[in-house]
Short mmCIF file of C-alpha atoms in Angstrom, two decimals:
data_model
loop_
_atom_site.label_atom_id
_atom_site.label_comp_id
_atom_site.label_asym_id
_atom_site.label_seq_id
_atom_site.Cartn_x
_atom_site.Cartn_y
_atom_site.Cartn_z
CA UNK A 1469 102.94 146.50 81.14
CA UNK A 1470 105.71 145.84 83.67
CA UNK A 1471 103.47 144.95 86.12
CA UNK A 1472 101.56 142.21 83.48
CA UNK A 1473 104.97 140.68 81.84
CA UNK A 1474 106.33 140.17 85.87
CA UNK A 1475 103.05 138.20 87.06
CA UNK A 1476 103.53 135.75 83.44
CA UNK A 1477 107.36 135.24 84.34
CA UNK A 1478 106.01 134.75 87.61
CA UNK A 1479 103.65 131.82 86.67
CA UNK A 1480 106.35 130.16 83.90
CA UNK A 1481 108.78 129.95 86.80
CA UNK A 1482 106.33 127.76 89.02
CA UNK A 1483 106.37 124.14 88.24
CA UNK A 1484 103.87 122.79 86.34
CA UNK A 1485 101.81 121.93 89.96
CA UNK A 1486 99.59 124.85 89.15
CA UNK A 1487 97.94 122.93 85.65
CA UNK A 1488 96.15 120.86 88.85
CA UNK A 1489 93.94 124.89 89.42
CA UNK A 1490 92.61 124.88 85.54
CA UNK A 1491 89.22 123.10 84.39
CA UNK A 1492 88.38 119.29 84.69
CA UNK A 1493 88.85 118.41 81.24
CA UNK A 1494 92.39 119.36 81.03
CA UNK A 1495 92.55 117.86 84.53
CA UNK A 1496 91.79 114.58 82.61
CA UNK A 1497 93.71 115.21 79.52
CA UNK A 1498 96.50 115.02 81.47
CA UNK A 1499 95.83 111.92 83.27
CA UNK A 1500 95.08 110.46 79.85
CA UNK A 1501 98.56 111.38 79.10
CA UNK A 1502 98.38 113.70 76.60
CA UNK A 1503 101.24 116.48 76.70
CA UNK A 1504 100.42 119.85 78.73
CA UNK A 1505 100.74 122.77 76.53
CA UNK A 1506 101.61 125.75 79.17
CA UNK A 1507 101.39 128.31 76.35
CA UNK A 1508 98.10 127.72 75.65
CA UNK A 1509 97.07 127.37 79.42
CA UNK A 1510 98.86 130.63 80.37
CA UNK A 1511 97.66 132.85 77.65
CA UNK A 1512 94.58 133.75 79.19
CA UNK A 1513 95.22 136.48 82.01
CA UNK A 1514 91.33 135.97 82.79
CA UNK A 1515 92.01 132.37 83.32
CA UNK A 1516 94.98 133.01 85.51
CA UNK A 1517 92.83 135.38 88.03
CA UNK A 1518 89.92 133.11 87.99
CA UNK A 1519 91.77 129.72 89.60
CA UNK A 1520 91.68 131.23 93.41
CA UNK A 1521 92.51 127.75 94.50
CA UNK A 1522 95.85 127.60 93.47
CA UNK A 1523 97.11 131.05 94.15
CA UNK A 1524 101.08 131.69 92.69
CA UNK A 1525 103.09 130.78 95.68
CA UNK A 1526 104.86 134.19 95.67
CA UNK A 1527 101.90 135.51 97.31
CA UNK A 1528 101.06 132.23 99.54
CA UNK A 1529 104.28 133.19 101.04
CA UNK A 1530 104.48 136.55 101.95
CA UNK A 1531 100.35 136.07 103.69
CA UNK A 1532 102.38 133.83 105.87
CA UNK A 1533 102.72 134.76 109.52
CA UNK A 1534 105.89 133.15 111.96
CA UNK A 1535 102.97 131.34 113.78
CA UNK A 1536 102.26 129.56 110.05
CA UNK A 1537 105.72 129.21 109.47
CA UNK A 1538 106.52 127.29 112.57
CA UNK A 1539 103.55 125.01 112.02
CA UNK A 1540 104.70 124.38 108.75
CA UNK A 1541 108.34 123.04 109.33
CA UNK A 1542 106.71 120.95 111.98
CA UNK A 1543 103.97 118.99 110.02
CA UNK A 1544 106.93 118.71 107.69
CA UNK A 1545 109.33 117.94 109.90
CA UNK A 1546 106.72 115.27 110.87
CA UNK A 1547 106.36 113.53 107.83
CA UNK A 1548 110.00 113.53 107.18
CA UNK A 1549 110.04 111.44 110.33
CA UNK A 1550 107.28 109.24 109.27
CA UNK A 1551 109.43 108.20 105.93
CA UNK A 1552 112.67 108.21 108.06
CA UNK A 1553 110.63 104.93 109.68
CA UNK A 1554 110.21 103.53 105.76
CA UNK A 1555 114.03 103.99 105.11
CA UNK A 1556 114.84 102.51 108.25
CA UNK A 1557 112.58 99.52 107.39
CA UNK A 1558 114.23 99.23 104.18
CA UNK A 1559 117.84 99.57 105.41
CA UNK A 1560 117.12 97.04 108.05
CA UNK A 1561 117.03 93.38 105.95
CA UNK A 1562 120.12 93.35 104.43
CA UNK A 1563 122.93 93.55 107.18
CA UNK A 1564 120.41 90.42 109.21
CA UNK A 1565 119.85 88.32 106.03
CA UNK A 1566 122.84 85.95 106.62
CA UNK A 1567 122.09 86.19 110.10
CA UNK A 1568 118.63 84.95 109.59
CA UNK A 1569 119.44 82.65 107.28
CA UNK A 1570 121.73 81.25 109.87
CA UNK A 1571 119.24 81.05 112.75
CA UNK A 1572 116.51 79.93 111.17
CA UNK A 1573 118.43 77.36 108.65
CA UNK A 1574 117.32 78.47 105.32
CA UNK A 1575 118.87 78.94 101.85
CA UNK A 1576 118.53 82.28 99.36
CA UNK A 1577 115.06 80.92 97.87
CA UNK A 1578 113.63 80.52 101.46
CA UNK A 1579 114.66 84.09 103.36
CA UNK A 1580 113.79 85.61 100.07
CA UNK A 1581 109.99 84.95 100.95
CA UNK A 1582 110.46 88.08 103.72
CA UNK A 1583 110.76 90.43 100.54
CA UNK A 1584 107.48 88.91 99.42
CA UNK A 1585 105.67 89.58 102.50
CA UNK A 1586 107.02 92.96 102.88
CA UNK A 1587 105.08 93.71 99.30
CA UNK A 1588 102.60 92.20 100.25
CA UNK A 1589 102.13 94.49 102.75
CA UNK A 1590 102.12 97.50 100.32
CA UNK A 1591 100.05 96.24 97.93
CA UNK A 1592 97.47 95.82 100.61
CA UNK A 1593 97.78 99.17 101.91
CA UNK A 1594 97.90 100.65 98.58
CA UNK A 1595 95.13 98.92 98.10
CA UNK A 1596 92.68 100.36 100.81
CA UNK A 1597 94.38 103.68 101.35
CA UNK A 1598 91.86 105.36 99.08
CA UNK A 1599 89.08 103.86 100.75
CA UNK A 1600 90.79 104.60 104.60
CA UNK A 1601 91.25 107.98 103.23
CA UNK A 1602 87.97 109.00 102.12
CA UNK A 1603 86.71 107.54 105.24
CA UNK A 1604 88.71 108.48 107.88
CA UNK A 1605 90.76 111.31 106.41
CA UNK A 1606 94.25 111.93 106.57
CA UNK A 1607 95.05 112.43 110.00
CA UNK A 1608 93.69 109.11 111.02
CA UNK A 1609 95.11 107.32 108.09
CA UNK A 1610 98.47 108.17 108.48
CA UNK A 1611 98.80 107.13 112.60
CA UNK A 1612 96.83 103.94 111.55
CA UNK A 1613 99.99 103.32 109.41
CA UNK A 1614 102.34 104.18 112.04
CA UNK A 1615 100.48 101.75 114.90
CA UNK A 1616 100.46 98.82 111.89
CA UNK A 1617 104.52 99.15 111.61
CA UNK A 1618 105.03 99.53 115.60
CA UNK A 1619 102.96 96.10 115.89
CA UNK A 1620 104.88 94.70 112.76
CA UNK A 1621 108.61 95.20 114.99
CA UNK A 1622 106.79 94.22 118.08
CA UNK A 1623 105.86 90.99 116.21
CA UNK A 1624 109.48 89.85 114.94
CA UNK A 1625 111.87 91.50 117.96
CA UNK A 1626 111.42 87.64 119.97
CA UNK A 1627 113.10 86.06 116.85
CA UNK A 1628 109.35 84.30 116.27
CA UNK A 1629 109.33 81.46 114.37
CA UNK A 1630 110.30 81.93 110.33
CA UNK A 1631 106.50 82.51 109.60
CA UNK A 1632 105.54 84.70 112.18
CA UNK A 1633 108.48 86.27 111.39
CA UNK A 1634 107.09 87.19 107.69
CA UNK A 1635 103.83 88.35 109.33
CA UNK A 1636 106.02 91.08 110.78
CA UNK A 1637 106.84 91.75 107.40
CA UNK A 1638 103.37 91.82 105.87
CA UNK A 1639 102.28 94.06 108.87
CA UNK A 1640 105.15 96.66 108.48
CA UNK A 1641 104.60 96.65 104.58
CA UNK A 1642 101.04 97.42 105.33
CA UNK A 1643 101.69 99.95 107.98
CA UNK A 1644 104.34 101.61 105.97
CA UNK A 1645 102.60 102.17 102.55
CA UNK A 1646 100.28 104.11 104.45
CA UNK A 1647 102.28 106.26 105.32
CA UNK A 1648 104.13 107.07 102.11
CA UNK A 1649 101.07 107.43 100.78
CA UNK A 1650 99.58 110.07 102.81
CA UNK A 1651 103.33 112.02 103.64
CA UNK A 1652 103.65 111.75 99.70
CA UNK A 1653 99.93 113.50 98.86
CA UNK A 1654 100.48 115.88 101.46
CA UNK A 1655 103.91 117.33 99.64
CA UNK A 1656 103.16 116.53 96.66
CA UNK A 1657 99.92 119.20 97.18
CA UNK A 1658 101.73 121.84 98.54
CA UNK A 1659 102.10 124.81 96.60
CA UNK A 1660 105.46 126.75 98.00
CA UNK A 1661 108.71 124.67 97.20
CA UNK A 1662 107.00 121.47 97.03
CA UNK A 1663 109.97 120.02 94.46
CA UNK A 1664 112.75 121.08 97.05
CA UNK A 1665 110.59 119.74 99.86
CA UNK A 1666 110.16 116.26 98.12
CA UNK A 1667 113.46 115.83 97.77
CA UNK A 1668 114.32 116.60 101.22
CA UNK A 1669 111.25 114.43 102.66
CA UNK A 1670 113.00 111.44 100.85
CA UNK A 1671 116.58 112.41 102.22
CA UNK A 1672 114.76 111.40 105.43
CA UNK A 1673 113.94 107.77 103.88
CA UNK A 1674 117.58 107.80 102.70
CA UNK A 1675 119.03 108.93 106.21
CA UNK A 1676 117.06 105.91 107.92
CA UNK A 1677 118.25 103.19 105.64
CA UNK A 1678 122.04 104.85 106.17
CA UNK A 1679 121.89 104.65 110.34
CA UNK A 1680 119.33 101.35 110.34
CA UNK A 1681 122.27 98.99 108.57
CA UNK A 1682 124.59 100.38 111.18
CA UNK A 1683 122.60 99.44 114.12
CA UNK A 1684 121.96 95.91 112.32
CA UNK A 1685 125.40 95.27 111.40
CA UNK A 1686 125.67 95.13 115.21
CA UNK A 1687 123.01 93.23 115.86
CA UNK A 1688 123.81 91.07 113.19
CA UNK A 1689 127.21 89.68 115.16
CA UNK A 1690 125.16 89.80 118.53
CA UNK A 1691 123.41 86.35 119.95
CA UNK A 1692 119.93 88.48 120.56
CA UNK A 1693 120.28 89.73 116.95
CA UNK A 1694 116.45 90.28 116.98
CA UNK A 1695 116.12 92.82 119.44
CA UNK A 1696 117.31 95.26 116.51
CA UNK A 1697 113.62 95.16 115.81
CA UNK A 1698 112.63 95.92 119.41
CA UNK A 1699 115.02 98.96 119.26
CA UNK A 1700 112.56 99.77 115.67
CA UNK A 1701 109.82 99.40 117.95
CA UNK A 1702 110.70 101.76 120.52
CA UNK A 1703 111.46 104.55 117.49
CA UNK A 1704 108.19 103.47 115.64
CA UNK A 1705 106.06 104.21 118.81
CA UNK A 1706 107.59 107.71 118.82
CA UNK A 1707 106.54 108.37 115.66
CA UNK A 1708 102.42 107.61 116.38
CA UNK A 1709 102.99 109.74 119.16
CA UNK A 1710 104.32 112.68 117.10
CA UNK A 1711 101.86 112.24 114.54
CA UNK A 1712 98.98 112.32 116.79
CA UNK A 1713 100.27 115.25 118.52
CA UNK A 1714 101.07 117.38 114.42
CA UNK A 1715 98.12 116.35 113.16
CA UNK A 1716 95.60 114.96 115.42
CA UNK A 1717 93.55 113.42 113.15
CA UNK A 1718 92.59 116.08 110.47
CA UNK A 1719 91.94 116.28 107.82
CA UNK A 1720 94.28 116.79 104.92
CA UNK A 1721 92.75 120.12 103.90
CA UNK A 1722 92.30 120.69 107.23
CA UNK A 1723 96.16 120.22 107.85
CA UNK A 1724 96.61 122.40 104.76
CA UNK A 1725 95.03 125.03 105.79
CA UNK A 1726 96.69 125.56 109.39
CA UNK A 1727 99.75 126.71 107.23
CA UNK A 1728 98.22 128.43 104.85
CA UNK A 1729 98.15 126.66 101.77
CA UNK A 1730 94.82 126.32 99.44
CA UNK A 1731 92.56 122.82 99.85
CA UNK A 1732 93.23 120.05 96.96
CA UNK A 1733 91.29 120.72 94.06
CA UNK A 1734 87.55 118.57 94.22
CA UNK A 1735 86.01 115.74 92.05
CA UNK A 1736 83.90 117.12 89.74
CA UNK A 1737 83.58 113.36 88.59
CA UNK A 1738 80.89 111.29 89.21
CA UNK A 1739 83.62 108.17 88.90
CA UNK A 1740 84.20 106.64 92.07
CA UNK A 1741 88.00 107.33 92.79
CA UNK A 1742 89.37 103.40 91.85
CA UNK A 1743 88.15 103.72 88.88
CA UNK A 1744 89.51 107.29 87.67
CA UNK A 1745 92.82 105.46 88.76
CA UNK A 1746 92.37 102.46 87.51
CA UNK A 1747 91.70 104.38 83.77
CA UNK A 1748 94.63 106.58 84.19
CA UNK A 1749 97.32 105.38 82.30
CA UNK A 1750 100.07 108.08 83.76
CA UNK A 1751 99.33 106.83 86.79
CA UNK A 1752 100.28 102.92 85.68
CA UNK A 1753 103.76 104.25 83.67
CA UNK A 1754 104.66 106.14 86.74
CA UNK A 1755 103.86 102.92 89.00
CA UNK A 1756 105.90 100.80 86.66
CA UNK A 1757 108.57 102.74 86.56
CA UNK A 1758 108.47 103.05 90.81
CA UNK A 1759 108.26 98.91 90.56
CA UNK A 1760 111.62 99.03 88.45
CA UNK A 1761 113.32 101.35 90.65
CA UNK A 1762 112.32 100.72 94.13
CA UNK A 1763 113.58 96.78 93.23
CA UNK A 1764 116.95 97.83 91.88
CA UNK A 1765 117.15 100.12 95.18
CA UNK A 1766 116.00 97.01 97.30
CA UNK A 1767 117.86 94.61 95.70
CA UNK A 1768 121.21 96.25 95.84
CA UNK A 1769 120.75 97.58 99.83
CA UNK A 1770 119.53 93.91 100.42
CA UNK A 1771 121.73 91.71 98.56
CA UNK A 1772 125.35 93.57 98.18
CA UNK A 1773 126.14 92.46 101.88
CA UNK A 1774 126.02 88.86 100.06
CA UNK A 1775 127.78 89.87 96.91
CA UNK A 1776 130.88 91.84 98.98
CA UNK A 1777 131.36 88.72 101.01
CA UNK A 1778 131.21 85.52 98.63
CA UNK A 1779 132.11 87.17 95.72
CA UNK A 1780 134.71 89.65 97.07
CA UNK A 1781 135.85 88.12 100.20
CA UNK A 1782 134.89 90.74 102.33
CA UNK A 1783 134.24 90.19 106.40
CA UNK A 1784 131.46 90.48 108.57
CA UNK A 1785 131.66 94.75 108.46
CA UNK A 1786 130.82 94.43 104.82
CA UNK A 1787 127.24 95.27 106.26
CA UNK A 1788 128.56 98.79 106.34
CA UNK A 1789 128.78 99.04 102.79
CA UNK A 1790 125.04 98.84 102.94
CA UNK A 1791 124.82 101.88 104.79
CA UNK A 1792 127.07 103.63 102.20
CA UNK A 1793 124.54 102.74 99.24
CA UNK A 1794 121.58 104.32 100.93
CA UNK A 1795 124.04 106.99 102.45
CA UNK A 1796 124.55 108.25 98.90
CA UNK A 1797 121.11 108.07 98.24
CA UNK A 1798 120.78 110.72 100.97
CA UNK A 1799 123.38 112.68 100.03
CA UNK A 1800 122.15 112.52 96.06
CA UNK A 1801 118.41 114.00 97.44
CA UNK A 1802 120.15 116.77 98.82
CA UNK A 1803 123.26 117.74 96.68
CA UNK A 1804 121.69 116.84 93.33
CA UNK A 1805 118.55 118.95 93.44
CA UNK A 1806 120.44 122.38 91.43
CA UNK A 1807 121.63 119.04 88.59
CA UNK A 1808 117.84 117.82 88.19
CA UNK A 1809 116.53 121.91 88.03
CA UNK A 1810 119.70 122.90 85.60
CA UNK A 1811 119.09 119.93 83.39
CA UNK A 1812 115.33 118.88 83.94
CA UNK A 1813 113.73 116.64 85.69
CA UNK A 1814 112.42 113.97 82.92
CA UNK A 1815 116.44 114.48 81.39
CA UNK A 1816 118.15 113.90 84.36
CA UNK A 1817 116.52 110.26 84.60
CA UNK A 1818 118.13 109.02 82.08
CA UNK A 1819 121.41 110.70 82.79
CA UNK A 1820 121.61 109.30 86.20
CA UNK A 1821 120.34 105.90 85.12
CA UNK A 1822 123.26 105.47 82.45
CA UNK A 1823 126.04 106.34 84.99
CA UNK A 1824 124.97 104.10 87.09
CA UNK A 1825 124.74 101.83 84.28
CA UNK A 1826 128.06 102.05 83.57
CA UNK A 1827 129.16 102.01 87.15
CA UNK A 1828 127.13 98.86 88.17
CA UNK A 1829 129.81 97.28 84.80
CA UNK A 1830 132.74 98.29 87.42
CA UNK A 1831 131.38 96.16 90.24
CA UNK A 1832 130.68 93.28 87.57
CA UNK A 1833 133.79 93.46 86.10
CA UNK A 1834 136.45 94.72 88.36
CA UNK A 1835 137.11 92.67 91.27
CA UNK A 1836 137.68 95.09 94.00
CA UNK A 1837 136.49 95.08 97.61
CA UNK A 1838 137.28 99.23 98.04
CA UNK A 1839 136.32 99.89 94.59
CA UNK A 1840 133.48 98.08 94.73
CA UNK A 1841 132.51 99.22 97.74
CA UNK A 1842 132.80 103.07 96.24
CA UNK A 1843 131.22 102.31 93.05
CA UNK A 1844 127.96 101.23 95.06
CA UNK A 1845 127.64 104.43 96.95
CA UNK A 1846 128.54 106.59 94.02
CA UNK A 1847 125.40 104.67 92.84
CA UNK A 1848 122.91 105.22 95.60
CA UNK A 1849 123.97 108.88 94.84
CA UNK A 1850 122.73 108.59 91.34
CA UNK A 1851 119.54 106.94 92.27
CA UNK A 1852 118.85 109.36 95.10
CA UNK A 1853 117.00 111.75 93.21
CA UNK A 1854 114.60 109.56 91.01
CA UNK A 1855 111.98 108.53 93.45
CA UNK A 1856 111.27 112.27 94.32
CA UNK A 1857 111.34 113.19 91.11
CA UNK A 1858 108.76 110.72 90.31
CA UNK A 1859 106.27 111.90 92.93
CA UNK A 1860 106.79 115.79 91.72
CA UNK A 1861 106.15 114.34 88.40
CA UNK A 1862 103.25 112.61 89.55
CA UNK A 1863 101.56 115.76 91.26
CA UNK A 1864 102.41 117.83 87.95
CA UNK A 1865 100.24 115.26 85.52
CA UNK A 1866 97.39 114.37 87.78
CA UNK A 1867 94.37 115.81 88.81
CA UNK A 1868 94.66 116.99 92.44
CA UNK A 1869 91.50 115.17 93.92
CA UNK A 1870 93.52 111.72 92.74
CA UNK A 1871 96.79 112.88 93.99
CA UNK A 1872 96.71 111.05 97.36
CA UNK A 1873 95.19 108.10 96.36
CA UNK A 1874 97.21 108.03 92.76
CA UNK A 1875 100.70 108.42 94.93
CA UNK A 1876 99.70 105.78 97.27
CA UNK A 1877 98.87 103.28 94.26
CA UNK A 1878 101.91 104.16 92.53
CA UNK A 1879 104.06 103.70 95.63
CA UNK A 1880 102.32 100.84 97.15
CA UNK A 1881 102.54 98.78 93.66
CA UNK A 1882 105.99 99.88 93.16
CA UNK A 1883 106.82 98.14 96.65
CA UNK A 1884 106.36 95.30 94.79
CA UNK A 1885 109.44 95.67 92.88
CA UNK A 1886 111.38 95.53 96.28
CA UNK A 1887 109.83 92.08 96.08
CA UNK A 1888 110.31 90.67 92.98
CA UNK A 1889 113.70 91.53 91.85
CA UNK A 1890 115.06 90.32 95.30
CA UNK A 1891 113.37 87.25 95.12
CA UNK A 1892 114.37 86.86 91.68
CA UNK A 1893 117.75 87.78 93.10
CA UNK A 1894 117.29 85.16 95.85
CA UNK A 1895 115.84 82.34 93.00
CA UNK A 1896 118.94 82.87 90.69
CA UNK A 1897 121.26 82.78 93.15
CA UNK A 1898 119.93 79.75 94.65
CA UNK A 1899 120.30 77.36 91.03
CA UNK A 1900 123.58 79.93 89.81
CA UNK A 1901 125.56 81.92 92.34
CA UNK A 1902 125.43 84.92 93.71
CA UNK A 1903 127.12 86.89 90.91
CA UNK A 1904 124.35 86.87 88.80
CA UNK A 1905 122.98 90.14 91.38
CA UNK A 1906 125.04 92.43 88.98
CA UNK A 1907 123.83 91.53 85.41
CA UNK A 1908 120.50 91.43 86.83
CA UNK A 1909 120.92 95.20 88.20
CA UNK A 1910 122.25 96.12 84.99
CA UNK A 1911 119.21 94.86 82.59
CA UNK A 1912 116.63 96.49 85.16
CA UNK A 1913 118.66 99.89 85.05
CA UNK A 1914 118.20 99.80 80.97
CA UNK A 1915 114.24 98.39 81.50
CA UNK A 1916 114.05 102.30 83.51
CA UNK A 1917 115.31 104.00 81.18
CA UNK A 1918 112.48 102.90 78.29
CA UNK A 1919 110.25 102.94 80.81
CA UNK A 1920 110.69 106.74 81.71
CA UNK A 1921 110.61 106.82 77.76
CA UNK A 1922 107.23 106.13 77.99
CA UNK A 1923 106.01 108.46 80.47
CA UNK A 1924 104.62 111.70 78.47
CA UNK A 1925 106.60 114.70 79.22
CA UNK A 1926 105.29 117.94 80.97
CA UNK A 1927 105.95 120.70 78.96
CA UNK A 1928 106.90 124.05 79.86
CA UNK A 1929 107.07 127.60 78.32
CA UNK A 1930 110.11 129.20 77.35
CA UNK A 1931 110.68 132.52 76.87
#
């Protein structure tokens, strides 16, 4: 009786990744969107023993030898890396923007056109990840991302002219939403700590966009400004070579299984895989929601350099303040994950998203260079946690056999947020000023909030 009421307290404790072991149809139901009813999933103790493909990861843990272990943190380890690359990307375009728009003579509407090619990019390789995947597999998919964004910085670090320049872009886009994808599936399908290990993967993208605005704020004020992209080169190539040597070209349940963890669940669909995603309307909320976020993330890394220095009279170190935002970022991966367990992860959205509400108001309506400067860390702190949270969320409502493919669609058309709203941010501030950036944060903050409204919850038992 002991014994019984331990293994159930067991299972309630998991997260909700284990719904991917039961049948197809509730497989579907949930990607339909219909609400997850753990009670009546876990009532069944013959239904528990008979889903050997998702084990509880009590057990997955204590099979696992040192030898696993070790080849564990380093695939991980490995994929932090890759996303690293994506934050450092991301981090990179701010701090050069007036530099740019210096050497190559162009107003806000004009150098806004390298956040359009950077989506473009994404969408692409969002695009064709699910056909790259199911043709070439993980392992192969992933470095083929990694060589895409090491061409991409090879491209732009002779300060090209403007439009070769934005191929750069569209390459590293491309190159980079591979990536995510496949370093997002992969976590996202683990079964031991996969929540804690999401958040820490996209720490990594948070510390590269923290140390890539450094290194461009120096650039920036240098005459060969552009060899900050040959420097991204050099760490890009590092990265295909340590994800040739982790993986070398497997597999993703071939990767899985080196470290112990059960294979993805199958497609017992006779759908092609586009069009289970395309007919999944979780996986479109989700995506909308990432195209929301990922341009309010964008737009404030990108364009508060700008803000801080016409609007606040700040100097040419006002790059740093860049670094600060997607500092806090990192640190709110990291330091928040107890706050999104304690309160739950679909409640702490909104929590997060009206603080920094009210704290994107300060920088609108207080005009102060150190308090602004504060209030947009403080920010990136708040933020930090969503975009994990999102991908857990995603790998809790969708079928397992979609997960890879689902994550790269909802992270590859979410890029295009980091498109749109700068652009938009470039367009307005072209015909009105540069102030409008904060009112323009603020509506987009409230547009996530009924967005994440929208998406159905997961729910869990209590006892």
């Amino acid at each position: 009786m002991t014994t019984t009421a331990t293994m159930i307290h067991e299972e309630i404790a998991a997260p909700p990744r284990a719904l991917r072991s039961n049948s197809t149809a509730k497989s579907l139901a949930a990607q339909n969107g219909d609400d997850i009813e753990l009670p009546t999933i876990l009532t069944s103790t013959e239904s528990r023993s008979s889903s050997p493909k998702h084990p509880d990861p009590s057990h997955i843990s204590t099979a696992k030898t040192p030898a696993i272990r070790q080849k564990a943190h380093i695939q991980f380890f490995a994929l932090c890396y890759s996303i690293f690359l994506a934050g450092w990307n991301d981090g990179t375009t701010g701090p050069l923007l007036p530099t740019i728009q210096r050497f190559y003579h162009v107003g806000f509407a004009v150098v806004s056109i390298l956040f359009i090619c950077n989506c473009v990019g994404f969408i692409s390789g969002a695009a064709l990840n699910v056909f790259l995947t199911d043709k070439f597999g993980f392992g192969k998919t992933i470095v083929l991302g990694s060589i895409c964004q090491t061409i991409g910085y090879a491209v732009q670090a002779p300060a090209p002219p403007f439009p070769v320049l934005a191929l750069g872009y569209v390459i590293n886009g491309f190159g980079i939403s591979l990536q995510d994808a496949q370093a997002n599936g992969f976590v996202a399908s683990l079964q031991e700590n996969a929540a804690a290990k999401m958040g820490i993967l996209h720490a990594a993208y948070g510390g590269g966009a923290l140390i890539s605005p450094l290194v461009a704020t120096h650039f920036a004020s240098q005459k060969h400004w552009s060899f900050h992209f040959l420097c991204s080169c050099a760490i890009a190539f590092t990265n295909t070579i340590l994800l040739v040597w982790v993986f070398r070209f497997k597999t993703q349940n071939e990767a899985l299984a080196e470290i112990g963890e059960a294979s993805t669940e199958t497609d017992e669909s006779q759908q092609s895989k586009y069009s289970q995603i395309w007919k999944t309307k979780n996986v479109h909320l989700l995506a909308a929601f990432i195209l929301v976020y990922v341009g309010v993330e964008v737009t404030t890394g990108g364009w508060i350099v700008t803000y801080i220095i016409q609007e606040r009279g700040g100097g040419p170190s006002s790059g740093y303040i860049s670094s600060g935002f997607f500092g806090g970022l990192t640190v709110g991966r990291l330091a928040l994950l107890w706050v999104n367990k304690t309160v739950g992860e679909r409640r702490v959205i909104w929590l997060y998203s009206i603080l920094a509400i009210a704290l994107e108001l300060t920088i609108w309506f207080v005009p102060s260079l150190i308090g602004n400067a504060v209030a947009v860390s403080i920010i990136g702190v708040l933020l930090g946690p969503m975009y994990p949270i999102v991908m857990n969320y995603a790998g809790w409502i969708l079928p397992g056999w979609l997960l890879t493919g689902a994550i790269g669609w909802i992270a590859g058309f979410g890029q295009a947020g980091s498109a749109i709203l700068p652009f938009l941010t470039g367009m307005l501030a072209s015909k009105f000023g540069i102030h409008t950036l904060q009112p323009l944060l603020v509506a987009m903050m409230a547009l996530m909030i009924g967005l994440w409204w929208l998406v159905p919850p997961v729910q869990r038992r209590t006892e």
